[in-house]
Amino acid sequence: MSTNAELFKRRQAAIARGVGNTTPLSAQRAVNSEIWDVEGRRYVDFAGGIAVLNTGHSNPTVVEAVQEQLTRFSHTCFQVMLYEPYIELCERLNALAPISGPAKSILFSTGAEATENAIKIARAATGRNGVIAFTGAFHGRTTLAMNLTGKVLPYKKGMGSSLPEIWHVPFPIEAHGVSVADALRHIDFLFKADIDPSAVAAIIVEPVQGEGGFHQVPADLMRALRQICDAHGIMLVADEVQTGFGRTGKMFAMEHYDISADIICVAKSMAGGFPLSGVIGKAEIMDAAEPGRLGGTYAGNPLACAAALAVLKVFERDKLVERANVIGERLKDRLRALAKHNALVPIANIRGPGAMVAFDIVKGDNRDQPDPDTTKKVIQAAYEGGLILLSCGTFANTIRILVPLTVQDDVLEEGISLVERALAL
C-alpha cells in the first residue's frame, strides 16, 4: 500500500499545481466524522469536505439511495430524457426555500455553476448586465464566478482581465473597521459614479461569508439591500452554497432574516458528497431564460439527486437543523474558555450562527493584528495531532470549523480537545 509521502510525490508529478492541498495526507476510508489515511491513522474531521458533509461521511441512508438508483440508471442527461428524482428534488427545494410566492428550481453540478447561472437568470429577467458583489466574497473559480469573488489572492492573480460591469463594495466587519453605513455609502457612490441602478441586474451576497471568514451579514444591511433591490428592480441573490442545508442552525441562512431573496444558490451539503448544485427562485424570475439557455450534460445527475433526497430524509429524521445549534453552542463555549487560556496561541472574535463556527488567530501583544503565520502552524499541528482543520479569511488568520452535523458527542469533544492541543504551540 502506498504511503502519504509516496502519493503526494505522485500527485506533484501528475497533477497541475493550481489545485492546492491543505494537508499532505491521503484518505483511505471515512465514516461519519472520522477519516483514516492510507497508513491507517485516524483523524477527527472538522473540515467536512469544506462544508459538504453535513450528514457525515458515507451516511448509510445516502449510500443506500445511491446504490438503489445505480441499479436503474446512472445518466440520461435531463435535457434528453427527464427523470423523477430531478423533479422530486426541485419540488422539495421549492417548498423548503424561503422564497416569497411560487418558486421554481434548476439543478447543476458545482457551486460555481449555481452562482453563474443565478446571474444569467437575473440578467434574463431584468434585461440588464450590472452586478454588485462584496469584498471578501467567494462565489467560485470559473470566469464569471471568479470575477464575482471579492478576493484577488489566490483566485484572480494572473487569471486575465476582469469582466466588465461587476463591482465590489466593502463587506461590513466590525473588527475590520467597516460598518453597514460604509457599505451602503459605497453602493451610493457606485450609483453616482459608475452605473445607474437601472442597469444593475443583481446584488449577490453570502448570508455568511465562507472563504471571507465566516462573517454574517448584519440584519440592517440585508434589509437595506432588499429595499435597494425593490426600489430599482434589481434581483437579490443569496449565495447559500456553503451556508445552505442546516449549517447555520436554519435550513437556509436567509431564514435568519425578516426579508427574502429573489434567487438562492445551493450546493455543497445538498447531496452528501455527490456533485450537485441548484438555483431556486421566484417562478416568474426562473422562467425568464428561454429553453436551452440553461443546463449542462451532467447537471442534476440522477445519482446525485437520489443522494440529495436521502440527505433531506436524514435531516428530518435526525433533526439536524436543531443539532447544528447544539453543536455550535458547545464549540463556542469551549472556544471562549480557550480564549482565556494564557498558555495557548491568542484567539479572538469567536463567531458564527449554528455550527458555522470560526475564530481568529491574533498576535499576543495586539489582539487586533492578524497572525497568518501562526495560523498555518496551528493547521499543521492539528493534522499532525489527528485533527483536520481549515483556515480562511481576508487576512488568512481565521480557523473555521465545519464538523458534520451527525458527529457523535464523544468525537466532538475529542475534536475540541485536539483544537486546544494544536493551539499549544
Short mmCIF file of C-alpha atoms in Angstrom, two decimals:
data_model
loop_
_atom_site.label_atom_id
_atom_site.label_comp_id
_atom_site.label_asym_id
_atom_site.label_seq_id
_atom_site.Cartn_x
_atom_site.Cartn_y
_atom_site.Cartn_z
CA MET A 1 0.00 0.00 0.00
CA SER A 2 1.25 3.48 -0.85
CA THR A 3 2.25 5.89 1.92
CA ASN A 4 1.12 9.50 2.26
CA ALA A 5 4.54 10.69 1.13
CA GLU A 6 4.57 8.42 -1.92
CA LEU A 7 1.11 9.55 -3.03
CA PHE A 8 1.96 13.21 -2.51
CA LYS A 9 5.06 12.78 -4.66
CA ARG A 10 2.95 11.16 -7.40
CA ARG A 11 0.41 13.99 -7.05
CA GLN A 12 3.15 16.58 -7.62
CA ALA A 13 4.32 14.79 -10.75
CA ALA A 14 0.89 14.16 -12.28
CA ILE A 15 -1.45 16.95 -11.18
CA ALA A 16 -1.38 20.65 -12.01
CA ARG A 17 -0.13 22.70 -9.06
CA GLY A 18 -3.03 25.15 -9.43
CA VAL A 19 -5.11 22.92 -7.18
CA GLY A 20 -3.76 23.26 -3.65
CA ASN A 21 -3.72 20.83 -0.73
CA THR A 22 -4.35 21.76 2.90
CA THR A 23 -2.54 18.64 4.13
CA PRO A 24 -0.14 16.10 2.58
CA LEU A 25 -2.45 13.28 3.68
CA SER A 26 -4.33 10.77 1.51
CA ALA A 27 -7.69 9.38 2.62
CA GLN A 28 -8.32 5.64 2.61
CA ARG A 29 -11.77 5.47 4.21
CA ALA A 30 -14.14 7.64 6.22
CA VAL A 31 -17.21 7.14 8.42
CA ASN A 32 -19.36 9.98 9.76
CA SER A 33 -16.89 12.45 11.32
CA GLU A 34 -13.75 10.31 11.20
CA ILE A 35 -11.22 9.68 8.42
CA TRP A 36 -8.41 7.15 8.13
CA ASP A 37 -5.42 7.83 5.90
CA VAL A 38 -3.63 5.28 3.71
CA GLU A 39 -1.25 4.49 6.56
CA GLY A 40 -4.15 3.58 8.86
CA ARG A 41 -4.03 6.68 11.06
CA ARG A 42 -7.35 8.06 12.28
CA TYR A 43 -8.36 11.75 12.16
CA VAL A 44 -11.30 13.69 13.56
CA ASP A 45 -12.81 15.64 10.67
CA PHE A 46 -13.57 19.28 11.49
CA ALA A 47 -13.48 20.24 7.77
CA GLY A 48 -16.37 18.19 6.41
CA GLY A 49 -15.02 18.33 2.86
CA ILE A 50 -15.37 22.15 3.09
CA ALA A 51 -18.98 22.09 4.33
CA VAL A 52 -20.05 19.28 2.00
CA LEU A 53 -20.63 16.57 4.61
CA ASN A 54 -23.28 17.91 6.97
CA THR A 55 -24.72 14.37 7.01
CA GLY A 56 -21.27 12.84 7.53
CA HIS A 57 -19.03 10.58 5.50
CA SER A 58 -20.72 7.57 3.89
CA ASN A 59 -24.06 8.17 5.53
CA PRO A 60 -25.86 4.78 5.24
CA THR A 61 -29.15 6.35 4.14
CA VAL A 62 -27.41 8.30 1.37
CA VAL A 63 -25.32 5.31 0.28
CA GLU A 64 -28.42 3.08 0.09
CA ALA A 65 -30.32 5.64 -2.01
CA VAL A 66 -27.45 6.00 -4.48
CA GLN A 67 -26.99 2.23 -4.76
CA GLU A 68 -30.68 1.80 -5.48
CA GLN A 69 -30.63 4.48 -8.18
CA LEU A 70 -27.50 2.97 -9.70
CA THR A 71 -29.35 -0.29 -10.33
CA ARG A 72 -31.81 1.66 -12.51
CA PHE A 73 -29.63 4.11 -14.48
CA SER A 74 -26.75 6.47 -13.80
CA HIS A 75 -27.31 9.08 -16.53
CA THR A 76 -29.60 10.14 -19.34
CA CYS A 77 -28.89 13.88 -19.46
CA PHE A 78 -32.00 15.58 -18.14
CA GLN A 79 -32.38 17.62 -21.34
CA VAL A 80 -32.65 14.39 -23.35
CA MET A 81 -34.85 12.28 -21.09
CA LEU A 82 -36.13 13.63 -17.80
CA TYR A 83 -36.41 11.57 -14.61
CA GLU A 84 -38.39 11.69 -11.38
CA PRO A 85 -35.54 12.25 -8.84
CA TYR A 86 -34.70 15.58 -10.50
CA ILE A 87 -38.36 16.64 -10.49
CA GLU A 88 -38.97 15.47 -6.91
CA LEU A 89 -35.89 17.24 -5.61
CA CYS A 90 -36.89 20.52 -7.24
CA GLU A 91 -40.38 20.15 -5.74
CA ARG A 92 -38.81 19.70 -2.30
CA LEU A 93 -36.45 22.65 -2.75
CA ASN A 94 -39.31 24.89 -3.90
CA ALA A 95 -41.27 24.01 -0.78
CA LEU A 96 -38.34 24.42 1.62
CA ALA A 97 -36.62 27.55 0.34
CA PRO A 98 -37.52 30.90 1.97
CA ILE A 99 -38.76 32.39 -1.30
CA SER A 100 -41.80 34.68 -1.33
CA GLY A 101 -44.54 33.25 -3.55
CA PRO A 102 -44.37 30.33 -6.04
CA ALA A 103 -40.85 29.04 -6.64
CA LYS A 104 -39.04 27.02 -9.30
CA SER A 105 -35.60 25.40 -9.32
CA ILE A 106 -32.94 24.18 -11.71
CA LEU A 107 -30.04 21.83 -10.94
CA PHE A 108 -26.35 21.93 -11.84
CA SER A 109 -23.16 20.24 -10.64
CA THR A 110 -20.99 22.77 -8.77
CA GLY A 111 -21.33 25.88 -6.65
CA ALA A 112 -19.70 28.00 -9.35
CA GLU A 113 -22.28 26.75 -11.86
CA ALA A 114 -25.01 27.78 -9.44
CA THR A 115 -23.72 31.32 -8.93
CA GLU A 116 -23.02 31.85 -12.65
CA ASN A 117 -26.46 30.63 -13.64
CA ALA A 118 -28.10 32.73 -10.95
CA ILE A 119 -26.55 35.79 -12.58
CA LYS A 120 -27.59 34.59 -16.04
CA ILE A 121 -31.15 34.18 -14.78
CA ALA A 122 -31.10 37.63 -13.16
CA ARG A 123 -29.84 39.17 -16.40
CA ALA A 124 -32.51 37.39 -18.41
CA ALA A 125 -35.22 38.54 -16.00
CA THR A 126 -34.12 42.19 -15.93
CA GLY A 127 -32.55 42.72 -19.36
CA ARG A 128 -29.57 44.28 -17.55
CA ASN A 129 -25.93 43.32 -17.11
CA GLY A 130 -24.56 45.01 -13.99
CA VAL A 131 -23.78 43.02 -10.83
CA ILE A 132 -22.78 44.20 -7.37
CA ALA A 133 -20.88 41.85 -5.05
CA PHE A 134 -18.89 42.28 -1.84
CA THR A 135 -15.25 42.30 -0.84
CA GLY A 136 -14.16 39.06 0.79
CA ALA A 137 -16.88 37.12 -1.02
CA PHE A 138 -16.24 33.76 -2.64
CA HIS A 139 -18.56 32.71 -5.46
CA GLY A 140 -16.37 30.21 -7.34
CA ARG A 141 -13.35 29.87 -9.61
CA THR A 142 -14.86 29.77 -13.12
CA THR A 143 -14.57 33.02 -15.04
CA LEU A 144 -17.79 34.81 -14.10
CA ALA A 145 -17.79 33.35 -10.58
CA MET A 146 -14.14 34.32 -10.11
CA ASN A 147 -14.95 37.89 -11.09
CA LEU A 148 -17.83 37.94 -8.60
CA THR A 149 -15.41 36.75 -5.90
CA GLY A 150 -14.09 39.66 -3.83
CA LYS A 151 -10.59 38.37 -3.19
CA VAL A 152 -7.59 38.70 -5.52
CA LEU A 153 -5.28 36.12 -3.90
CA PRO A 154 -5.26 33.28 -4.64
CA TYR A 155 -8.18 33.36 -7.07
CA LYS A 156 -7.66 36.20 -9.54
CA LYS A 157 -3.95 37.00 -9.82
CA GLY A 158 -2.65 36.04 -13.26
CA MET A 159 -6.07 34.86 -14.43
CA GLY A 160 -6.73 37.54 -17.02
CA SER A 161 -8.61 40.81 -17.18
CA SER A 162 -11.69 41.44 -15.07
CA LEU A 163 -15.09 41.10 -16.70
CA PRO A 164 -16.93 44.39 -17.20
CA GLU A 165 -19.98 45.54 -15.24
CA ILE A 166 -19.09 43.79 -11.97
CA TRP A 167 -18.44 45.99 -8.93
CA HIS A 168 -17.47 45.25 -5.36
CA VAL A 169 -18.40 47.17 -2.23
CA PRO A 170 -16.89 46.72 1.25
CA PHE A 171 -18.39 43.95 3.36
CA PRO A 172 -19.19 45.24 6.86
CA ILE A 173 -16.97 43.65 9.52
CA GLU A 174 -16.75 45.50 12.80
CA ALA A 175 -13.35 44.02 13.65
CA HIS A 176 -12.00 45.36 10.34
CA GLY A 177 -13.43 48.83 10.88
CA VAL A 178 -16.12 48.58 8.17
CA SER A 179 -19.71 49.41 9.09
CA VAL A 180 -23.07 48.85 7.42
CA ALA A 181 -23.15 52.58 6.73
CA ASP A 182 -19.79 52.28 4.92
CA ALA A 183 -21.12 49.51 2.68
CA LEU A 184 -24.29 51.44 1.82
CA ARG A 185 -22.32 54.61 1.18
CA HIS A 186 -20.17 52.74 -1.36
CA ILE A 187 -23.26 51.45 -3.14
CA ASP A 188 -24.46 55.03 -3.34
CA PHE A 189 -21.05 56.04 -4.73
CA LEU A 190 -21.36 53.34 -7.40
CA PHE A 191 -24.78 54.61 -8.43
CA LYS A 192 -23.39 58.13 -8.74
CA ALA A 193 -20.03 57.38 -10.36
CA ASP A 194 -20.11 54.11 -12.28
CA ILE A 195 -23.52 52.62 -13.01
CA ASP A 196 -27.11 53.77 -12.83
CA PRO A 197 -29.20 51.40 -10.69
CA SER A 198 -31.48 50.87 -13.70
CA ALA A 199 -28.57 48.99 -15.32
CA VAL A 200 -27.95 46.63 -12.38
CA ALA A 201 -29.31 43.09 -12.74
CA ALA A 202 -28.33 41.67 -9.36
CA ILE A 203 -26.76 42.16 -5.98
CA ILE A 204 -25.19 38.87 -4.85
CA VAL A 205 -24.29 38.22 -1.22
CA GLU A 206 -23.40 35.31 1.04
CA PRO A 207 -25.58 35.46 4.17
CA VAL A 208 -22.46 34.31 5.99
CA GLN A 209 -19.19 34.75 4.11
CA GLY A 210 -17.37 31.44 3.72
CA GLU A 211 -13.83 31.95 2.45
CA GLY A 212 -14.12 35.54 3.66
CA GLY A 213 -14.01 34.42 7.28
CA PHE A 214 -17.49 33.35 8.49
CA HIS A 215 -18.80 36.87 8.91
CA GLN A 216 -22.60 37.12 8.90
CA VAL A 217 -24.43 39.85 7.01
CA PRO A 218 -25.88 42.26 9.59
CA ALA A 219 -29.68 42.33 9.55
CA ASP A 220 -29.68 46.07 8.84
CA LEU A 221 -27.63 45.55 5.69
CA MET A 222 -29.80 42.71 4.43
CA ARG A 223 -32.92 44.85 4.89
CA ALA A 224 -31.25 47.76 3.13
CA LEU A 225 -30.24 45.55 0.19
CA ARG A 226 -33.83 44.35 -0.13
CA GLN A 227 -35.04 47.97 -0.16
CA ILE A 228 -32.47 48.95 -2.80
CA CYS A 229 -33.43 46.00 -4.97
CA ASP A 230 -37.16 46.71 -4.63
CA ALA A 231 -36.68 50.39 -5.44
CA HIS A 232 -34.73 49.74 -8.63
CA GLY A 233 -35.97 46.38 -9.93
CA ILE A 234 -32.74 44.58 -9.00
CA MET A 235 -32.59 40.87 -8.16
CA LEU A 236 -31.27 39.98 -4.68
CA VAL A 237 -29.23 36.77 -4.99
CA ALA A 238 -28.29 34.83 -1.85
CA ASP A 239 -25.26 32.58 -2.33
CA GLU A 240 -26.03 29.76 0.12
CA VAL A 241 -23.54 27.31 -1.38
CA GLN A 242 -21.75 26.99 1.98
CA THR A 243 -24.46 28.11 4.40
CA GLY A 244 -27.30 26.03 2.99
CA PHE A 245 -28.66 22.73 4.29
CA GLY A 246 -28.63 23.32 8.01
CA ARG A 247 -25.13 24.59 8.69
CA THR A 248 -26.24 27.87 10.31
CA GLY A 249 -28.96 26.41 12.52
CA LYS A 250 -31.63 27.07 9.90
CA MET A 251 -32.20 25.00 6.77
CA PHE A 252 -31.30 28.14 4.80
CA ALA A 253 -29.29 31.01 6.28
CA MET A 254 -31.76 33.50 4.77
CA GLU A 255 -34.25 32.27 7.37
CA HIS A 256 -32.29 34.31 9.93
CA TYR A 257 -33.65 37.48 8.29
CA ASP A 258 -37.06 39.09 8.02
CA ILE A 259 -36.70 39.58 4.25
CA SER A 260 -36.30 37.09 1.42
CA ALA A 261 -34.06 36.83 -1.61
CA ASP A 262 -35.30 36.59 -5.19
CA ILE A 263 -32.82 33.82 -6.04
CA ILE A 264 -30.92 31.35 -3.82
CA CYS A 265 -27.86 29.30 -4.83
CA VAL A 266 -27.25 25.93 -3.14
CA ALA A 267 -24.61 23.20 -3.43
CA LYS A 268 -22.03 21.59 -1.08
CA SER A 269 -24.01 19.62 1.58
CA MET A 270 -27.01 19.36 -0.71
CA ALA A 271 -26.11 15.82 -1.82
CA GLY A 272 -23.90 14.43 0.92
CA GLY A 273 -20.69 14.45 -1.12
CA PHE A 274 -22.09 13.89 -4.61
CA PRO A 275 -21.62 16.76 -7.11
CA LEU A 276 -24.87 18.69 -7.21
CA SER A 277 -25.93 22.31 -7.03
CA GLY A 278 -29.05 24.29 -7.70
CA VAL A 279 -30.68 27.66 -8.17
CA ILE A 280 -34.05 28.31 -6.53
CA GLY A 281 -36.06 31.45 -7.16
CA LYS A 282 -39.36 33.13 -7.74
CA ALA A 283 -41.14 31.28 -10.53
CA GLU A 284 -41.54 34.26 -12.84
CA ILE A 285 -37.83 35.08 -12.50
CA MET A 286 -36.68 31.50 -13.00
CA ASP A 287 -38.76 31.23 -16.19
CA ALA A 288 -37.14 34.30 -17.78
CA ALA A 289 -34.48 32.32 -19.66
CA GLU A 290 -35.61 30.61 -22.85
CA PRO A 291 -35.33 26.78 -23.13
CA GLY A 292 -31.79 25.70 -24.00
CA ARG A 293 -30.09 28.70 -22.38
CA LEU A 294 -29.56 26.84 -19.11
CA GLY A 295 -28.50 23.31 -18.23
CA GLY A 296 -25.49 21.02 -18.58
CA THR A 297 -24.66 17.49 -19.61
CA TYR A 298 -24.16 16.25 -16.04
CA ALA A 299 -26.40 18.84 -14.37
CA GLY A 300 -28.81 17.24 -11.91
CA ASN A 301 -27.26 13.78 -12.26
CA PRO A 302 -29.77 11.13 -11.10
CA LEU A 303 -27.33 9.58 -8.59
CA ALA A 304 -26.74 12.98 -7.02
CA CYS A 305 -30.47 13.72 -6.97
CA ALA A 306 -31.13 10.43 -5.18
CA ALA A 307 -28.41 11.35 -2.69
CA ALA A 308 -29.95 14.80 -2.11
CA LEU A 309 -33.39 13.34 -1.44
CA ALA A 310 -31.77 10.99 1.08
CA VAL A 311 -29.97 13.94 2.69
CA LEU A 312 -33.34 15.65 3.23
CA LYS A 313 -34.65 12.44 4.79
CA VAL A 314 -31.68 12.34 7.19
CA PHE A 315 -32.19 15.99 8.13
CA GLU A 316 -35.82 15.36 9.02
CA ARG A 317 -35.28 12.06 10.79
CA ASP A 318 -32.24 13.11 12.83
CA LYS A 319 -33.33 16.74 13.42
CA LEU A 320 -30.02 18.04 12.10
CA VAL A 321 -31.07 21.69 11.98
CA GLU A 322 -31.61 21.61 15.74
CA ARG A 323 -28.42 19.59 16.13
CA ALA A 324 -26.46 22.34 14.38
CA ASN A 325 -27.38 24.79 17.12
CA VAL A 326 -26.38 22.35 19.86
CA ILE A 327 -23.01 21.71 18.20
CA GLY A 328 -22.42 25.41 17.65
CA GLU A 329 -23.07 26.33 21.27
CA ARG A 330 -20.74 23.58 22.52
CA LEU A 331 -18.00 24.72 20.19
CA LYS A 332 -18.34 28.39 21.06
CA ASP A 333 -18.48 27.72 24.82
CA ARG A 334 -15.26 25.71 24.68
CA LEU A 335 -13.55 28.23 22.40
CA ARG A 336 -14.45 31.09 24.76
CA ALA A 337 -12.77 29.15 27.55
CA LEU A 338 -9.70 28.57 25.38
CA ALA A 339 -9.54 32.30 24.58
CA LYS A 340 -8.86 32.94 28.29
CA HIS A 341 -6.02 30.40 28.41
CA ASN A 342 -2.79 32.40 28.54
CA ALA A 343 -0.60 29.43 27.64
CA LEU A 344 -2.26 28.99 24.24
CA VAL A 345 -1.96 30.85 20.95
CA PRO A 346 -4.13 34.00 21.31
CA ILE A 347 -7.56 33.69 19.68
CA ALA A 348 -10.33 36.26 19.30
CA ASN A 349 -13.64 37.03 17.58
CA ILE A 350 -15.34 33.68 18.20
CA ARG A 351 -18.39 33.78 15.96
CA GLY A 352 -20.86 32.11 13.66
CA PRO A 353 -24.50 31.09 13.57
CA GLY A 354 -25.36 27.46 14.24
CA ALA A 355 -22.46 25.10 13.55
CA MET A 356 -20.74 27.52 11.16
CA VAL A 357 -18.14 28.48 13.75
CA ALA A 358 -14.87 30.38 13.39
CA PHE A 359 -12.27 32.27 15.37
CA ASP A 360 -9.25 34.42 14.55
CA ILE A 361 -5.64 33.83 15.49
CA VAL A 362 -4.09 37.13 16.54
CA LYS A 363 -0.81 38.45 17.85
CA GLY A 364 -0.49 38.33 21.61
CA ASP A 365 0.59 41.95 22.01
CA ASN A 366 -2.12 43.26 19.69
CA ARG A 367 -5.42 41.40 19.60
CA ASP A 368 -6.48 43.38 16.51
CA GLN A 369 -3.48 42.24 14.44
CA PRO A 370 -3.94 39.06 12.35
CA ASP A 371 -1.32 36.31 12.63
CA PRO A 372 -1.45 34.25 9.41
CA ASP A 373 1.95 32.63 10.00
CA THR A 374 0.86 31.16 13.32
CA THR A 375 -2.42 30.11 11.72
CA LYS A 376 -0.51 27.92 9.27
CA LYS A 377 1.40 26.36 12.17
CA VAL A 378 -1.84 25.63 14.02
CA ILE A 379 -3.33 23.90 10.96
CA GLN A 380 -0.20 21.77 10.66
CA ALA A 381 -0.13 20.98 14.38
CA ALA A 382 -3.78 19.96 14.13
CA TYR A 383 -3.36 17.35 11.41
CA GLU A 384 -0.15 16.08 12.97
CA GLY A 385 -2.18 15.61 16.15
CA GLY A 386 -5.08 13.83 14.42
CA LEU A 387 -7.48 16.66 13.51
CA ILE A 388 -8.40 18.03 10.09
CA LEU A 389 -8.90 21.82 10.28
CA LEU A 390 -9.28 24.57 7.68
CA SER A 391 -8.32 28.23 7.63
CA CYS A 392 -9.91 31.10 5.71
CA GLY A 393 -10.44 34.84 5.96
CA THR A 394 -9.30 38.00 4.23
CA PHE A 395 -6.11 38.00 6.32
CA ALA A 396 -5.67 34.18 6.29
CA ASN A 397 -5.85 34.07 10.10
CA THR A 398 -9.29 32.52 10.62
CA ILE A 399 -9.85 28.93 11.72
CA ARG A 400 -13.24 27.60 10.61
CA ILE A 401 -14.99 24.53 11.94
CA LEU A 402 -17.29 22.56 9.65
CA VAL A 403 -17.72 19.32 11.54
CA PRO A 404 -20.53 17.05 10.25
CA LEU A 405 -23.83 17.69 12.00
CA THR A 406 -24.05 13.94 12.62
CA VAL A 407 -20.87 13.95 14.73
CA GLN A 408 -21.02 11.79 17.86
CA ASP A 409 -20.78 13.72 21.14
CA ASP A 410 -17.56 12.00 22.20
CA VAL A 411 -15.90 12.67 18.84
CA LEU A 412 -16.95 16.33 19.01
CA GLU A 413 -15.37 16.65 22.45
CA GLU A 414 -12.26 14.86 21.22
CA GLY A 415 -12.00 17.29 18.31
CA ILE A 416 -12.27 20.34 20.55
CA SER A 417 -9.53 18.91 22.78
CA LEU A 418 -7.38 18.47 19.68
CA VAL A 419 -8.01 22.13 18.77
CA GLU A 420 -6.72 23.06 22.23
CA ARG A 421 -3.64 20.88 21.74
CA ALA A 422 -2.96 22.49 18.34
CA LEU A 423 -3.11 25.94 19.93
CA ALA A 424 -0.44 24.95 22.46
CA LEU A 425 2.46 25.63 20.10
#
